Short mmCIF file of C-alpha atoms in Angstrom, two decimals:
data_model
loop_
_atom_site.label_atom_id
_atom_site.label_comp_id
_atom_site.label_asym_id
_atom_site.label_seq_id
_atom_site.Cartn_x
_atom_site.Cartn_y
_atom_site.Cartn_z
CA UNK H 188 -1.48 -37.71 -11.73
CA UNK H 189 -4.40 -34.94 -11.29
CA UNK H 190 -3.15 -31.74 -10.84
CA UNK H 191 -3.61 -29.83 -7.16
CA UNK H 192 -6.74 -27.63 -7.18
CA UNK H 193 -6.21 -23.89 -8.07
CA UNK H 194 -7.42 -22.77 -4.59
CA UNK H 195 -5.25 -25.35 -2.64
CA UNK H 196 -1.97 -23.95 -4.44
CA UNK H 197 -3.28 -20.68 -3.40
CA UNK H 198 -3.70 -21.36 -0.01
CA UNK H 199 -0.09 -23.32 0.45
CA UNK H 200 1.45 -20.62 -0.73
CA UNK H 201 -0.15 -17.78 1.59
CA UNK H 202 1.23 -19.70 4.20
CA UNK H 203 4.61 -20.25 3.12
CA UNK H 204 4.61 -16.58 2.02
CA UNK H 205 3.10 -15.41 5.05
CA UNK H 206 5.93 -17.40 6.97
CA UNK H 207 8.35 -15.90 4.90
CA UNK H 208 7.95 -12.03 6.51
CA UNK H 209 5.66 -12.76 9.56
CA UNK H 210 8.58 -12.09 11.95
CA UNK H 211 10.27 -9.58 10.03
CA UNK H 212 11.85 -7.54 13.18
CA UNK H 213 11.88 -4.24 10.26
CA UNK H 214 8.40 -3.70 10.52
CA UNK H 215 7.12 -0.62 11.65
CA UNK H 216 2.99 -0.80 13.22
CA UNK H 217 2.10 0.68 9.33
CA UNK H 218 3.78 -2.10 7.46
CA UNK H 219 3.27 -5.27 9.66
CA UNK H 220 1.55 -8.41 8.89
CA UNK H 221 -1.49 -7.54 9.17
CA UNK H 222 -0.82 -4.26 6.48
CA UNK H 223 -0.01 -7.64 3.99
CA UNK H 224 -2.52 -9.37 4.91
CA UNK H 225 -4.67 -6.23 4.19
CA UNK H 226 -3.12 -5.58 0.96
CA UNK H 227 -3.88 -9.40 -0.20
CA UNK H 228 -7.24 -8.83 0.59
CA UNK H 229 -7.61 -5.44 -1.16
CA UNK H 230 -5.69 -6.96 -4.30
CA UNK H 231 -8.24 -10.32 -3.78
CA UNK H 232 -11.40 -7.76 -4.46
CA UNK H 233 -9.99 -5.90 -7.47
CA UNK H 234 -9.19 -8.89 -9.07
CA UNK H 235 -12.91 -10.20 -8.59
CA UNK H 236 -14.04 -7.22 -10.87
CA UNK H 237 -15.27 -8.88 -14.45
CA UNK H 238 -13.23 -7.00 -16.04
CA UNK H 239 -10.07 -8.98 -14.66
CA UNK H 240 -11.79 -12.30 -14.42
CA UNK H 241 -8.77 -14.64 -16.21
CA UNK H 242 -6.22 -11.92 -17.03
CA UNK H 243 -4.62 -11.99 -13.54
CA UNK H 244 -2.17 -14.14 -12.60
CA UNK H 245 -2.78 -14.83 -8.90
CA UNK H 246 0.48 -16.06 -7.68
CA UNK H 247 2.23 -13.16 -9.01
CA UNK H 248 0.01 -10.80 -7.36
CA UNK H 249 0.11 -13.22 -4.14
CA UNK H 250 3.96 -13.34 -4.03
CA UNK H 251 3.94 -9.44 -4.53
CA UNK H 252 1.85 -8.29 -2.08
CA UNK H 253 3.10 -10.71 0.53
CA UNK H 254 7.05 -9.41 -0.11
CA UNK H 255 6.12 -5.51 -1.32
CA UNK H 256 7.80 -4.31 1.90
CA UNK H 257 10.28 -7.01 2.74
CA UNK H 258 12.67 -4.42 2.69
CA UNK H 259 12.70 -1.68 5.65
CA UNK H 260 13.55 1.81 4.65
CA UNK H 261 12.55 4.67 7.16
CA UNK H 262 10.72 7.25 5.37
CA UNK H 263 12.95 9.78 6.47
CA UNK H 264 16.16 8.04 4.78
CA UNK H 265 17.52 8.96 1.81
CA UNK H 266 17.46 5.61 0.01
CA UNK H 267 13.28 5.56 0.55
CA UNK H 268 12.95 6.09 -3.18
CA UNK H 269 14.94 3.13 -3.75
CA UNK H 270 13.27 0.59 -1.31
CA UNK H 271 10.74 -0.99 -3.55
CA UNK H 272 13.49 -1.68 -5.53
CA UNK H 273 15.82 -3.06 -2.85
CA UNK H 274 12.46 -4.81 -1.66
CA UNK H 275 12.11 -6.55 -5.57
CA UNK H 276 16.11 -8.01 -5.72
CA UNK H 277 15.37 -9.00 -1.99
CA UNK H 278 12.34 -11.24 -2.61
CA UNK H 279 13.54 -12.42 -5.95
CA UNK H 280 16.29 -14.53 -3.58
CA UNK H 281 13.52 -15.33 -1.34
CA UNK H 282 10.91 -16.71 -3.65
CA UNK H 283 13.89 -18.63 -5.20
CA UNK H 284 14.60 -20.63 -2.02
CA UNK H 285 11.43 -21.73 -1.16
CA UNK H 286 10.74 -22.97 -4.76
CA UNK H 287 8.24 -20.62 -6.08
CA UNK H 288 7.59 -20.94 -10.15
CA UNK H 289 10.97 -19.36 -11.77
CA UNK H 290 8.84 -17.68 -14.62
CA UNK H 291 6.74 -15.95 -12.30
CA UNK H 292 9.71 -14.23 -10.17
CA UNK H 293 10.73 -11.13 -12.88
CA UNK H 294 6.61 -10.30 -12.34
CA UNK H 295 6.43 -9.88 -9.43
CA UNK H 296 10.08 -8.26 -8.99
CA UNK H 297 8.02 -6.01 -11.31
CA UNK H 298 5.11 -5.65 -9.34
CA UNK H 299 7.08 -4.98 -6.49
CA UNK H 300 9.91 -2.29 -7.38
CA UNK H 301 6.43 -0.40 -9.11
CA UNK H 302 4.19 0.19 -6.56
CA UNK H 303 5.52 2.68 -4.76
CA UNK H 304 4.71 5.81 -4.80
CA UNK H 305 8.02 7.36 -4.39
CA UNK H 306 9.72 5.43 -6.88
CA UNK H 307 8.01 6.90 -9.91
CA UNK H 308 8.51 3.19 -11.75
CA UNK H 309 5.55 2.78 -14.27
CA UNK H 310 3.22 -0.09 -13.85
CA UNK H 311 3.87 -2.31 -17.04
CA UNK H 312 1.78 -4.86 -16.09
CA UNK H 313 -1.99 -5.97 -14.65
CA UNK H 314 -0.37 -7.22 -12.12
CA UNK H 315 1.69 -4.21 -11.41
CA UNK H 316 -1.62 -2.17 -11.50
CA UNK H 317 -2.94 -4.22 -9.00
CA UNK H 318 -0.82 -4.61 -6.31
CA UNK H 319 -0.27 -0.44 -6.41
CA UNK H 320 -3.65 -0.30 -6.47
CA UNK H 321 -4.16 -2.35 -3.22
CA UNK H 322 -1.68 -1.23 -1.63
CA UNK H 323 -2.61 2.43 -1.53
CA UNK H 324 -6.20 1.27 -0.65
CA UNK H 325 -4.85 0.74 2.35
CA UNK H 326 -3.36 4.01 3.02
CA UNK H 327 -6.94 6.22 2.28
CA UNK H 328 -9.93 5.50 5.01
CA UNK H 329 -9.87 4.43 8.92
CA UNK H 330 -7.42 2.09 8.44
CA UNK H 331 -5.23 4.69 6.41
CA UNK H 332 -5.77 7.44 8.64
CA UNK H 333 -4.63 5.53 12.15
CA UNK H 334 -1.06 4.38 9.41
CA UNK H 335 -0.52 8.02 8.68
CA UNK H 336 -1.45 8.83 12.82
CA UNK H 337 0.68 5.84 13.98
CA UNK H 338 3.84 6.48 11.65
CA UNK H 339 3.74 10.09 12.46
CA UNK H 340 4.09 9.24 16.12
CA UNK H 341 6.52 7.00 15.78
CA UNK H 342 8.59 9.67 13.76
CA UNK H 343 7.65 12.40 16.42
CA UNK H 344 5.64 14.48 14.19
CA UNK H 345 2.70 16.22 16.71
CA UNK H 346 -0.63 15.21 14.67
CA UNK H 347 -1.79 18.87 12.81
CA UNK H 348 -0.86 22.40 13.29
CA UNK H 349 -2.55 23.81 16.59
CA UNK H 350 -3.85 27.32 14.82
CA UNK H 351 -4.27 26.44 11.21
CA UNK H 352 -4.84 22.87 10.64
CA UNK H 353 -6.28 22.98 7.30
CA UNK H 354 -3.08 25.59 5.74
CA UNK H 355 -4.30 27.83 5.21
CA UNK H 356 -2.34 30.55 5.64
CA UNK H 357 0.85 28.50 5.92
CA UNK H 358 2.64 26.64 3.53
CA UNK H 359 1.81 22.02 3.56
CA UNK H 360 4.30 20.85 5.35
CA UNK H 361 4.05 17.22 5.67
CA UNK H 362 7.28 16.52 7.41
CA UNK H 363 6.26 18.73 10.41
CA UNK H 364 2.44 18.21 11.00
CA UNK H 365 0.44 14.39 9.99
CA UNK H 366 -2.11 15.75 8.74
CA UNK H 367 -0.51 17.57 6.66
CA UNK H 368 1.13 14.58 5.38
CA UNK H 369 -2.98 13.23 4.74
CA UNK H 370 -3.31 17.06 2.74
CA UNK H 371 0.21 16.77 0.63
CA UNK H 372 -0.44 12.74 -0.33
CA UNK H 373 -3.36 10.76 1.22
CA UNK H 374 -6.66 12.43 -0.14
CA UNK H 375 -5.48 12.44 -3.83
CA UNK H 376 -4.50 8.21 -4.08
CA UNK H 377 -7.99 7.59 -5.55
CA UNK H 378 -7.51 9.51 -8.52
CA UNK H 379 -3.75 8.08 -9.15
CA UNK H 380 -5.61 4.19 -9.00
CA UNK H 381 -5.39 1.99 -12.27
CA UNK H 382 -8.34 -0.22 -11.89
CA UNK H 383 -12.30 0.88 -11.84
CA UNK H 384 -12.44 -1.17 -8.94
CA UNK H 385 -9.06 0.57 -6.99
CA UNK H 386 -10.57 4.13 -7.59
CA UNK H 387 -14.16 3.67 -6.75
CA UNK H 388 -13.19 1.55 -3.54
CA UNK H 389 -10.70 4.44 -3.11
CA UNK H 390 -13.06 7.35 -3.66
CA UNK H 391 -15.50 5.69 -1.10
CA UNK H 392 -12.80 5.26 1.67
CA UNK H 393 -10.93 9.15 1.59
CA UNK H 394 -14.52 10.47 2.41
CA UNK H 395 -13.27 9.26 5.93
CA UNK H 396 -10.32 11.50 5.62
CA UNK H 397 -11.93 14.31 4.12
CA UNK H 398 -14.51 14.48 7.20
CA UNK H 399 -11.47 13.85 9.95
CA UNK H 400 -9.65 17.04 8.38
CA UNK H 401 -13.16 19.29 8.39
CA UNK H 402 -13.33 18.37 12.18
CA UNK H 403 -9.73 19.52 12.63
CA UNK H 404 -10.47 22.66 11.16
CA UNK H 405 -13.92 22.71 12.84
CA UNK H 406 -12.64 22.11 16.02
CA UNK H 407 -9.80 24.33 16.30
CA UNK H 408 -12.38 27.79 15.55
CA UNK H 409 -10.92 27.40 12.22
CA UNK H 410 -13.56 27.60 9.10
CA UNK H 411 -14.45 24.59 7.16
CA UNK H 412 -13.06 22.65 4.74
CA UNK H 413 -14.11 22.69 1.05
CA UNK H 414 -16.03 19.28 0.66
CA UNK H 415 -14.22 16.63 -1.66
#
């Protein structure tokens, strides 16, 4: 019997993955399907650098980006630093009862309980590395910047500090302000990356960010911002 084409197993298992957290009722407008889908796609182009050519193992990295967040934990709860790991035992049971390989489960329980930020887990594996990596790619740019906008809203944080929206002369305080929470996190992802490809895809997209909190500043009578 001939074996089924690399790229067909791929694409069965998107779907089944995909169907797995499509409806999840948890997600908040920053962690949707369309944030996996994202994250896939992000993980998809580091993996296409040379340098990881036939070191990555696909389905690990598919699985773990597709279940990364299949656990819900507001950010303001006191169990967010455990929520990648709840997320890992979660989608160990789900990958287990829609058949996916056995060996390949601890991975990306691996890949999962590491990538976030909060967590502090280190990334032991390429995989690991990767999925972090994407993930946080899509955090930094336009796409990160409406997240941070969208979750602050939701959480009923006003958008930046009406007088001094740069700090100034006030202590960060991402829990109050959002663009604070872009100061105190967002703008320094692309130097915590592990791949070439994660950082200078990073370093390209927080430009965006960069210029959105100079024309807070600059638009507030405020003085600029030092460039990045």
């Amino acid at each position: 019997m001939l074996s089924q084409p690399h790229d067909d197993i791929e694409t069965e298992w998107t779907a089944r993955l995909r169907d797995l957290v499509a409806e999840d009722p948890g997600a908040d407008s920053a962690h949707d399907i369309h944030h996996l889908d994202r994250v896939w796609a992000n993980a998809r182009t580091i993996m296409a650098a040379p340098e990881h050519r036939d070191r990555v193992d696909t389905l690990v990295v598919l699985a773990a980006a597709y279940l990364h967040d299949c656990v819900a934990v507001p950010k303001s709860s006191p169990d967010r630093p455990r929520a990648s790991r709840m997320a890992a035992e979660r989608a160990s049971g789900l990958l287990h009862s829609i058949g996916f390989p056995e060996s390949k489960i601890p991975a990306v329980a691996h890949a999962i309980a590491a990538h976030s930020y909060s967590a502090r887990i280190p990334t032991e594996t390429l995989e690991a590395k990767i999925l972090q990596d994407a993930d946080r790619l899509d955090a930094v740019g336009a796409i990160g910047l409406a997240r941070t906008i969208a979750v602050g809203a939701e959480l009923g944080r006003p958008l930046f500090h009406p007088t001094d929206p740069a700090a100034r002369s006030r202590p960060v305080d991402e829990v109050t302000w959002s663009a604070d929470h872009l100061m105190e996190k967002i703008v320094k992802l692309p130097a915590t990356m592990n791949t070439a490809a994660g950082r200078a895809l990073g370093e390209r997209r927080i430009a965006i960010v960069h210029a959105f909190l100079a024309g807070l500043e600059e638009e507030t009578g405020a003085s600029g911002l030092p460039q990045p």
